[in-house]
Amino acid sequence: VCSSWVLVAFCCLGQLYADQSMKPQIAAPQLATNNPSLTTVALEKPFCLFDSSLHPNKSYTIYLYAMKESASAMSSLVTDTGSKPLNSTFQQTSGGQLGPYKAASFPVPSCASPPRLVDVGDVSKVSGVLKQYLFRVGDDGTCLYDPNFLDVCNAPLTPDTTYRFKYVLIDSTEGVVKDQTLWSDPIKTRRVKLPLQIDAWPGRRSGDMIVITSILSVLVSLLLAAFLASVSSGLTRPEGPSAETKSVPQTPQQSDPRPQVSSE
């Protein structure tokens, strides 16, 4: 059974954007653990964010753009002069270093009929519900190396790097940008820990203690091996001449003469 905090998190999710001035938000820790990771960032999808820009009989799509914070502010636009969305790729922008790239496209999340909260109580459905609420940037490790890949490449992000993200509402019928959020606050991926910085279990031992413990373990093993070799050598050494055994002369026992019975 799913914990109650998951239900609370989903109940509050629809209210988050009301206080955030139209910015993509990093997923709450109750919904996505280890976030950000070394190469991914889980974001909340834009539920109820573009409702005022939607019109009947129109088809819409959400584009998600990513950009490294180190990219120049002049290159942060996601449209051309004709309000057309940029189709810049991960490869063309050096992973967001030169400007924003399209990391994903997906249907507009339905504010009127979000995923059912009752499904959270079913362990087999939790993963599907989370995928409807969240999007993980950097979750495709194969698109960079597949020459036949034609879709949007959601390539892994760079560790220890700060990114910004933006949601854009696209009128699929006209192929133009109808609305967009602000760029998100800076979100930094985790950095790779060096061996000396690893928080080893148990007792949160430092890297120096791990090295010292390893050295002592090796020394103990060598001493034990030397002791066993010494014992084995002592057991297989040839013994000296044994003491002479004294022979004790044995006198033959004389049998008692039996009287002969004469036959009459």
mmCIF file of C-alpha atoms in Angstrom:
data_model
loop_
_atom_site.group_PDB
_atom_site.id
_atom_site.type_symbol
_atom_site.label_atom_id
_atom_site.label_comp_id
_atom_site.label_asym_id
_atom_site.label_seq_id
_atom_site.Cartn_x
_atom_site.Cartn_y
_atom_site.Cartn_z
ATOM 1 C CA VAL A 1 0.000 0.000 0.000
ATOM 2 C CA CYS A 2 1.346 3.412 -0.926
ATOM 3 C CA SER A 3 2.276 5.778 1.907
ATOM 4 C CA SER A 4 -0.057 8.641 2.800
ATOM 5 C CA TRP A 5 2.535 11.297 1.918
ATOM 6 C CA VAL A 6 2.274 10.279 -1.728
ATOM 7 C CA LEU A 7 -1.437 11.019 -1.680
ATOM 8 C CA VAL A 8 -0.802 14.384 -0.048
ATOM 9 C CA ALA A 9 1.848 15.223 -2.633
ATOM 10 C CA PHE A 10 -0.510 14.460 -5.513
ATOM 11 C CA CYS A 11 -3.337 16.431 -3.955
ATOM 12 C CA CYS A 12 -1.104 19.502 -3.693
ATOM 13 C CA LEU A 13 0.516 19.111 -7.094
ATOM 14 C CA GLY A 14 -2.234 20.918 -8.973
ATOM 15 C CA GLN A 15 -1.791 23.984 -6.732
ATOM 16 C CA LEU A 16 1.979 24.364 -7.092
ATOM 17 C CA TYR A 17 2.075 26.472 -10.222
ATOM 18 C CA ALA A 18 -0.319 29.086 -8.850
ATOM 19 C CA ASP A 19 2.502 30.454 -6.678
ATOM 20 C CA GLN A 20 5.429 30.020 -9.076
ATOM 21 C CA SER A 21 4.995 32.747 -11.757
ATOM 22 C CA MET A 22 4.878 30.302 -14.653
ATOM 23 C CA LYS A 23 8.210 28.511 -14.157
ATOM 24 C CA PRO A 24 8.982 24.808 -14.526
ATOM 25 C CA GLN A 25 9.474 23.310 -11.093
ATOM 26 C CA ILE A 26 11.738 20.497 -9.982
ATOM 27 C CA ALA A 27 9.765 17.507 -8.735
ATOM 28 C CA ALA A 28 9.087 17.284 -5.029
ATOM 29 C CA PRO A 29 11.366 14.810 -3.229
ATOM 30 C CA GLN A 30 8.296 12.774 -2.225
ATOM 31 C CA LEU A 31 7.644 12.096 -5.912
ATOM 32 C CA ALA A 32 11.186 11.681 -7.249
ATOM 33 C CA THR A 33 14.083 10.450 -5.142
ATOM 34 C CA ASN A 34 17.713 11.127 -6.071
ATOM 35 C CA ASN A 35 16.664 14.234 -7.971
ATOM 36 C CA PRO A 36 18.632 15.751 -9.593
ATOM 37 C CA SER A 37 20.872 12.798 -10.357
ATOM 38 C CA LEU A 38 24.227 12.870 -12.158
ATOM 39 C CA THR A 39 22.616 13.093 -15.599
ATOM 40 C CA THR A 40 18.869 13.658 -15.114
ATOM 41 C CA VAL A 41 16.418 16.174 -13.663
ATOM 42 C CA ALA A 42 12.784 15.278 -12.944
ATOM 43 C CA LEU A 43 10.373 18.169 -13.559
ATOM 44 C CA GLU A 44 6.672 18.516 -12.834
ATOM 45 C CA LYS A 45 4.612 18.669 -16.001
ATOM 46 C CA PRO A 46 2.684 21.906 -16.665
ATOM 47 C CA PHE A 47 -0.731 20.917 -15.333
ATOM 48 C CA CYS A 48 -3.289 23.765 -15.588
ATOM 49 C CA LEU A 49 -0.541 26.140 -16.692
ATOM 50 C CA PHE A 50 -1.705 26.992 -20.219
ATOM 51 C CA ASP A 51 -5.455 26.601 -19.826
ATOM 52 C CA SER A 52 -6.175 30.233 -20.683
ATOM 53 C CA SER A 53 -4.306 29.862 -23.993
ATOM 54 C CA LEU A 54 -6.163 26.771 -25.172
ATOM 55 C CA HIS A 55 -8.992 27.112 -27.693
ATOM 56 C CA PRO A 56 -11.516 24.530 -28.914
ATOM 57 C CA ASN A 57 -10.938 22.812 -32.224
ATOM 58 C CA LYS A 58 -7.209 23.372 -31.911
ATOM 59 C CA SER A 59 -4.393 20.877 -31.432
ATOM 60 C CA TYR A 60 -1.582 21.683 -29.030
ATOM 61 C CA THR A 61 1.752 20.222 -27.966
ATOM 62 C CA ILE A 62 4.182 21.018 -25.167
ATOM 63 C CA TYR A 63 7.844 21.509 -26.021
ATOM 64 C CA LEU A 64 10.422 21.333 -23.268
ATOM 65 C CA TYR A 65 13.639 23.270 -23.863
ATOM 66 C CA ALA A 66 16.857 22.879 -21.862
ATOM 67 C CA MET A 67 19.874 25.147 -21.715
ATOM 68 C CA LYS A 68 23.048 25.351 -19.682
ATOM 69 C CA GLU A 69 23.145 28.396 -17.432
ATOM 70 C CA SER A 70 26.532 29.295 -18.894
ATOM 71 C CA ALA A 71 24.910 29.964 -22.294
ATOM 72 C CA SER A 72 24.607 33.657 -23.125
ATOM 73 C CA ALA A 73 21.329 35.424 -22.376
ATOM 74 C CA MET A 74 21.102 36.575 -25.996
ATOM 75 C CA SER A 75 20.779 32.972 -27.130
ATOM 76 C CA SER A 76 17.960 32.035 -24.734
ATOM 77 C CA LEU A 77 15.130 32.671 -27.240
ATOM 78 C CA VAL A 78 13.171 29.590 -28.319
ATOM 79 C CA THR A 79 11.447 31.187 -31.326
ATOM 80 C CA ASP A 80 12.596 32.620 -34.624
ATOM 81 C CA THR A 81 11.422 35.948 -36.065
ATOM 82 C CA GLY A 82 8.208 34.361 -37.303
ATOM 83 C CA SER A 83 7.090 32.890 -33.936
ATOM 84 C CA LYS A 84 8.132 29.457 -35.090
ATOM 85 C CA PRO A 85 9.600 27.225 -32.379
ATOM 86 C CA LEU A 86 13.284 26.372 -32.598
ATOM 87 C CA ASN A 87 14.080 22.798 -33.544
ATOM 88 C CA SER A 88 17.671 22.995 -32.350
ATOM 89 C CA THR A 89 18.984 19.651 -31.152
ATOM 90 C CA PHE A 90 21.235 18.489 -28.359
ATOM 91 C CA GLN A 91 24.054 17.932 -30.835
ATOM 92 C CA GLN A 92 23.660 21.301 -32.566
ATOM 93 C CA THR A 93 23.877 23.240 -29.308
ATOM 94 C CA SER A 94 26.661 21.160 -27.727
ATOM 95 C CA GLY A 95 24.273 19.909 -25.082
ATOM 96 C CA GLY A 96 22.825 23.357 -24.358
ATOM 97 C CA GLN A 97 26.147 25.165 -24.182
ATOM 98 C CA LEU A 98 25.413 27.346 -27.240
ATOM 99 C CA GLY A 99 21.707 27.861 -26.534
ATOM 100 C CA PRO A 100 18.435 26.053 -25.819
ATOM 101 C CA TYR A 101 17.644 22.709 -27.415
ATOM 102 C CA LYS A 102 14.354 20.830 -27.624
ATOM 103 C CA ALA A 103 14.608 18.046 -25.089
ATOM 104 C CA ALA A 104 11.072 16.705 -25.320
ATOM 105 C CA SER A 105 7.587 17.093 -26.756
ATOM 106 C CA PHE A 106 4.400 15.646 -25.267
ATOM 107 C CA PRO A 107 0.646 16.308 -25.206
ATOM 108 C CA VAL A 108 -0.746 19.064 -23.005
ATOM 109 C CA PRO A 109 -1.507 17.532 -19.580
ATOM 110 C CA SER A 110 -5.218 17.557 -18.880
ATOM 111 C CA CYS A 111 -6.091 19.816 -15.990
ATOM 112 C CA ALA A 112 -9.707 18.644 -16.081
ATOM 113 C CA SER A 113 -8.896 14.932 -15.774
ATOM 114 C CA PRO A 114 -5.513 14.331 -14.137
ATOM 115 C CA PRO A 115 -4.430 10.795 -13.180
ATOM 116 C CA ARG A 116 -6.733 9.278 -10.604
ATOM 117 C CA LEU A 117 -5.421 9.447 -7.069
ATOM 118 C CA VAL A 118 -7.096 6.155 -6.213
ATOM 119 C CA ASP A 119 -4.647 4.463 -8.589
ATOM 120 C CA VAL A 120 -1.775 5.474 -6.299
ATOM 121 C CA GLY A 121 -2.958 2.849 -3.839
ATOM 122 C CA ASP A 122 -2.243 0.177 -6.440
ATOM 123 C CA VAL A 123 1.494 -0.569 -6.427
ATOM 124 C CA SER A 124 1.352 -1.779 -10.020
ATOM 125 C CA LYS A 125 0.003 1.610 -11.175
ATOM 126 C CA VAL A 126 2.215 3.996 -9.203
ATOM 127 C CA SER A 127 4.928 4.108 -11.877
ATOM 128 C CA GLY A 128 2.395 4.953 -14.602
ATOM 129 C CA VAL A 129 0.808 7.698 -12.522
ATOM 130 C CA LEU A 130 4.191 9.264 -11.804
ATOM 131 C CA LYS A 131 5.053 9.274 -15.511
ATOM 132 C CA GLN A 132 1.857 11.223 -16.183
ATOM 133 C CA TYR A 133 2.743 13.834 -13.572
ATOM 134 C CA LEU A 134 6.516 14.073 -14.097
ATOM 135 C CA PHE A 135 9.021 14.273 -16.928
ATOM 136 C CA ARG A 136 12.675 13.262 -16.496
ATOM 137 C CA VAL A 137 15.107 15.295 -18.597
ATOM 138 C CA GLY A 138 18.197 13.374 -19.738
ATOM 139 C CA ASP A 139 16.561 9.955 -19.590
ATOM 140 C CA ASP A 140 17.553 8.676 -23.060
ATOM 141 C CA GLY A 141 21.071 7.265 -23.296
ATOM 142 C CA THR A 142 20.712 5.702 -26.738
ATOM 143 C CA CYS A 143 19.518 8.499 -29.042
ATOM 144 C CA LEU A 144 23.007 9.989 -29.374
ATOM 145 C CA TYR A 145 24.439 6.793 -30.815
ATOM 146 C CA ASP A 146 21.566 5.573 -32.987
ATOM 147 C CA PRO A 147 22.033 6.859 -36.584
ATOM 148 C CA ASN A 148 18.408 5.991 -37.364
ATOM 149 C CA PHE A 149 16.941 7.942 -34.428
ATOM 150 C CA LEU A 150 14.636 10.676 -35.791
ATOM 151 C CA ASP A 151 12.722 11.754 -32.687
ATOM 152 C CA VAL A 152 13.639 14.462 -30.176
ATOM 153 C CA CYS A 153 16.828 13.458 -28.373
ATOM 154 C CA ASN A 154 16.475 13.655 -24.604
ATOM 155 C CA ALA A 155 20.172 12.964 -24.047
ATOM 156 C CA PRO A 156 21.819 12.620 -20.616
ATOM 157 C CA LEU A 157 22.791 15.874 -18.938
ATOM 158 C CA THR A 158 26.331 16.737 -17.834
ATOM 159 C CA PRO A 159 27.206 16.031 -14.181
ATOM 160 C CA ASP A 160 27.943 18.989 -11.899
ATOM 161 C CA THR A 161 26.352 21.422 -14.376
ATOM 162 C CA THR A 162 23.636 24.033 -13.901
ATOM 163 C CA TYR A 163 20.667 24.026 -16.281
ATOM 164 C CA ARG A 164 17.491 26.018 -16.881
ATOM 165 C CA PHE A 165 14.286 24.700 -18.430
ATOM 166 C CA LYS A 166 11.276 26.190 -20.220
ATOM 167 C CA TYR A 167 7.862 24.860 -21.255
ATOM 168 C CA VAL A 168 6.429 26.156 -24.539
ATOM 169 C CA LEU A 169 2.856 25.735 -25.806
ATOM 170 C CA ILE A 170 2.784 24.986 -29.540
ATOM 171 C CA ASP A 171 -0.239 25.362 -31.794
ATOM 172 C CA SER A 172 0.243 22.185 -33.776
ATOM 173 C CA THR A 173 -2.220 23.316 -36.455
ATOM 174 C CA GLU A 174 -0.338 26.504 -37.302
ATOM 175 C CA GLY A 175 3.063 25.392 -36.068
ATOM 176 C CA VAL A 176 3.623 28.528 -33.968
ATOM 177 C CA VAL A 177 4.304 29.318 -30.322
ATOM 178 C CA LYS A 178 1.128 30.316 -28.479
ATOM 179 C CA ASP A 179 2.466 30.643 -24.922
ATOM 180 C CA GLN A 180 5.522 29.861 -22.825
ATOM 181 C CA THR A 181 6.787 29.880 -19.257
ATOM 182 C CA LEU A 182 9.744 31.766 -17.890
ATOM 183 C CA TRP A 183 13.038 29.923 -17.668
ATOM 184 C CA SER A 184 13.215 27.855 -14.508
ATOM 185 C CA ASP A 185 15.424 28.674 -11.585
ATOM 186 C CA PRO A 186 18.940 27.207 -11.901
ATOM 187 C CA ILE A 187 18.992 23.453 -11.276
ATOM 188 C CA LYS A 188 22.360 21.751 -10.858
ATOM 189 C CA THR A 189 23.029 18.082 -11.513
ATOM 190 C CA ARG A 190 25.002 16.085 -8.982
ATOM 191 C CA ARG A 191 28.737 15.763 -9.279
ATOM 192 C CA VAL A 192 30.738 12.565 -9.379
ATOM 193 C CA LYS A 193 32.199 11.732 -5.976
ATOM 194 C CA LEU A 194 35.883 10.877 -5.786
ATOM 195 C CA PRO A 195 36.840 7.678 -3.939
ATOM 196 C CA LEU A 196 38.109 9.711 -0.977
ATOM 197 C CA GLN A 197 34.742 11.475 -0.745
ATOM 198 C CA ILE A 198 32.568 8.379 -0.695
ATOM 199 C CA ASP A 199 30.337 8.188 2.363
ATOM 200 C CA ALA A 200 30.953 4.531 3.176
ATOM 201 C CA TRP A 201 28.675 2.481 5.402
ATOM 202 C CA PRO A 202 28.779 1.939 8.310
ATOM 203 C CA GLY A 203 29.594 4.921 10.495
ATOM 204 C CA ARG A 204 30.079 7.470 7.649
ATOM 205 C CA ARG A 205 33.784 6.662 7.401
ATOM 206 C CA SER A 206 36.004 9.065 5.495
ATOM 207 C CA GLY A 207 38.025 8.112 2.434
ATOM 208 C CA ASP A 208 41.245 8.113 4.502
ATOM 209 C CA MET A 209 39.758 5.579 6.921
ATOM 210 C CA ILE A 210 38.755 3.348 4.003
ATOM 211 C CA VAL A 211 42.328 3.408 2.654
ATOM 212 C CA ILE A 212 43.851 2.712 6.079
ATOM 213 C CA THR A 213 41.393 -0.123 6.706
ATOM 214 C CA SER A 214 42.234 -1.675 3.340
ATOM 215 C CA ILE A 215 45.987 -1.533 4.049
ATOM 216 C CA LEU A 216 45.548 -3.107 7.481
ATOM 217 C CA SER A 217 43.400 -5.848 5.984
ATOM 218 C CA VAL A 218 46.128 -6.686 3.466
ATOM 219 C CA LEU A 219 48.809 -6.784 6.192
ATOM 220 C CA VAL A 220 46.701 -9.089 8.355
ATOM 221 C CA SER A 221 46.203 -11.393 5.367
ATOM 222 C CA LEU A 222 49.952 -11.514 4.707
ATOM 223 C CA LEU A 223 50.726 -12.300 8.362
ATOM 224 C CA LEU A 224 48.122 -15.057 8.389
ATOM 225 C CA ALA A 225 49.556 -16.543 5.192
ATOM 226 C CA ALA A 226 53.083 -16.491 6.666
ATOM 227 C CA PHE A 227 51.859 -18.211 9.850
ATOM 228 C CA LEU A 228 50.107 -20.949 7.891
ATOM 229 C CA ALA A 229 53.206 -21.487 5.748
ATOM 230 C CA SER A 230 55.330 -21.869 8.893
ATOM 231 C CA VAL A 231 52.952 -24.402 10.413
ATOM 232 C CA SER A 232 52.800 -26.380 7.183
ATOM 233 C CA SER A 233 56.601 -26.471 6.934
ATOM 234 C CA GLY A 234 56.926 -27.841 10.473
ATOM 235 C CA LEU A 235 54.494 -30.642 9.785
ATOM 236 C CA THR A 236 56.224 -31.856 6.633
ATOM 237 C CA ARG A 237 59.847 -31.775 7.987
ATOM 238 C CA PRO A 238 61.521 -35.349 8.095
ATOM 239 C CA GLU A 239 62.046 -36.771 11.616
ATOM 240 C CA GLY A 240 65.454 -38.007 12.999
ATOM 241 C CA PRO A 241 66.347 -41.619 13.765
ATOM 242 C CA SER A 242 63.992 -43.127 16.256
ATOM 243 C CA ALA A 243 65.139 -44.481 19.547
ATOM 244 C CA GLU A 244 66.269 -48.084 19.528
ATOM 245 C CA THR A 245 63.777 -50.365 20.912
ATOM 246 C CA LYS A 246 65.061 -52.864 23.465
ATOM 247 C CA SER A 247 64.381 -56.467 22.688
ATOM 248 C CA VAL A 248 63.185 -58.489 25.560
ATOM 249 C CA PRO A 249 64.245 -62.175 25.355
ATOM 250 C CA GLN A 250 61.310 -64.370 25.532
ATOM 251 C CA THR A 251 61.666 -67.808 27.190
ATOM 252 C CA PRO A 252 59.676 -70.504 25.605
ATOM 253 C CA GLN A 253 56.967 -71.738 27.842
ATOM 254 C CA GLN A 254 57.269 -75.385 28.723
ATOM 255 C CA SER A 255 54.148 -77.347 28.516
ATOM 256 C CA ASP A 256 53.176 -79.298 31.581
ATOM 257 C CA PRO A 257 53.801 -82.971 31.092
ATOM 258 C CA ARG A 258 50.635 -84.858 31.045
ATOM 259 C CA PRO A 259 50.550 -88.322 32.551
ATOM 260 C CA GLN A 260 50.132 -91.069 30.040
ATOM 261 C CA VAL A 261 47.318 -93.396 30.732
ATOM 262 C CA SER A 262 48.349 -96.960 30.037
ATOM 263 C CA SER A 263 45.857 -99.178 28.537
ATOM 264 C CA GLU A 264 45.426 -102.389 30.245
#
